[in-house]
């Protein structure tokens, strides 16, 4: 069938771009209360509950990195 090696470069889906986008959605600092609720009762949930500032800084940094990589992945494909 049509394996990815046989498809032209312009028709390949930027799979890594989608993965970076999913990471950006998950690490968005505005989702921190939802993340804390989902992780309640776990070690990560306790850490987030005790250290909101550290969690916001870490998630913000990871969010900025993943958005930058997302934009680079899609910009390179067009």
Short mmCIF file of C-alpha atoms in Angstrom, two decimals:
data_model
loop_
_atom_site.label_atom_id
_atom_site.label_comp_id
_atom_site.label_asym_id
_atom_site.label_seq_id
_atom_site.Cartn_x
_atom_site.Cartn_y
_atom_site.Cartn_z
CA UNK A 1 0.00 0.00 0.00
CA UNK A 2 1.09 3.57 0.52
CA UNK A 3 3.90 3.37 3.02
CA UNK A 4 5.26 6.65 4.39
CA UNK A 5 8.45 6.13 2.38
CA UNK A 6 6.53 6.17 -0.91
CA UNK A 7 4.43 9.24 -0.18
CA UNK A 8 5.69 12.61 -1.34
CA UNK A 9 7.14 14.82 1.36
CA UNK A 10 4.32 17.34 1.17
CA UNK A 11 1.64 14.71 1.93
CA UNK A 12 3.29 13.29 5.05
CA UNK A 13 1.52 14.27 8.23
CA UNK A 14 3.73 16.11 10.71
CA UNK A 15 3.35 13.46 13.38
CA UNK A 16 5.90 15.04 15.70
CA UNK A 17 4.05 18.34 15.42
CA UNK A 18 0.90 16.67 16.67
CA UNK A 19 2.81 15.12 19.59
CA UNK A 20 4.28 18.51 20.54
CA UNK A 21 0.78 19.98 20.31
CA UNK A 22 -0.62 17.34 22.65
CA UNK A 23 2.18 18.04 25.12
CA UNK A 24 1.45 21.77 24.89
CA UNK A 25 -2.21 21.18 25.71
CA UNK A 26 -1.36 18.94 28.66
CA UNK A 27 1.24 21.30 30.14
CA UNK A 28 -0.66 24.55 29.70
CA UNK A 29 -0.48 26.33 33.08
CA UNK A 30 -4.17 27.19 32.93
CA UNK A 31 -4.89 23.45 33.18
CA UNK A 32 -3.01 23.15 36.48
CA UNK A 33 -6.14 22.97 38.70
CA UNK A 34 -7.55 20.21 36.50
CA UNK A 35 -4.24 18.38 36.59
CA UNK A 36 -4.13 18.68 40.39
CA UNK A 37 -7.66 17.27 40.64
CA UNK A 38 -6.86 14.35 38.33
CA UNK A 39 -3.65 13.56 40.19
CA UNK A 40 -5.21 13.91 43.66
CA UNK A 41 -4.08 11.16 45.97
CA UNK A 42 -0.85 10.51 44.10
CA UNK A 43 2.66 11.70 44.84
CA UNK A 44 2.53 14.11 41.90
CA UNK A 45 -0.77 15.51 43.16
CA UNK A 46 0.68 16.09 46.61
CA UNK A 47 3.70 17.82 45.10
CA UNK A 48 1.47 20.11 43.02
CA UNK A 49 -0.68 20.85 46.05
CA UNK A 50 2.32 21.73 48.22
CA UNK A 51 4.34 23.63 45.61
CA UNK A 52 2.00 25.57 43.30
CA UNK A 53 4.70 28.07 42.33
CA UNK A 54 7.23 25.44 41.30
CA UNK A 55 4.56 23.56 39.36
CA UNK A 56 3.49 26.71 37.51
CA UNK A 57 7.08 27.60 36.60
CA UNK A 58 7.90 24.07 35.45
CA UNK A 59 4.72 23.69 33.41
CA UNK A 60 5.13 27.16 31.91
CA UNK A 61 8.66 26.34 30.76
CA UNK A 62 7.60 23.03 29.28
CA UNK A 63 4.59 24.70 27.64
CA UNK A 64 6.73 27.38 25.98
CA UNK A 65 9.21 24.76 24.78
CA UNK A 66 6.49 22.52 23.33
CA UNK A 67 4.72 25.42 21.57
CA UNK A 68 8.02 26.52 20.04
CA UNK A 69 8.70 23.00 18.79
CA UNK A 70 5.12 22.70 17.55
CA UNK A 71 5.43 25.87 15.50
CA UNK A 72 8.79 24.76 14.14
CA UNK A 73 7.39 21.37 13.11
CA UNK A 74 4.46 22.86 11.21
CA UNK A 75 6.45 25.75 9.74
CA UNK A 76 8.99 23.35 8.30
CA UNK A 77 6.29 21.30 6.57
CA UNK A 78 4.74 24.14 4.56
#
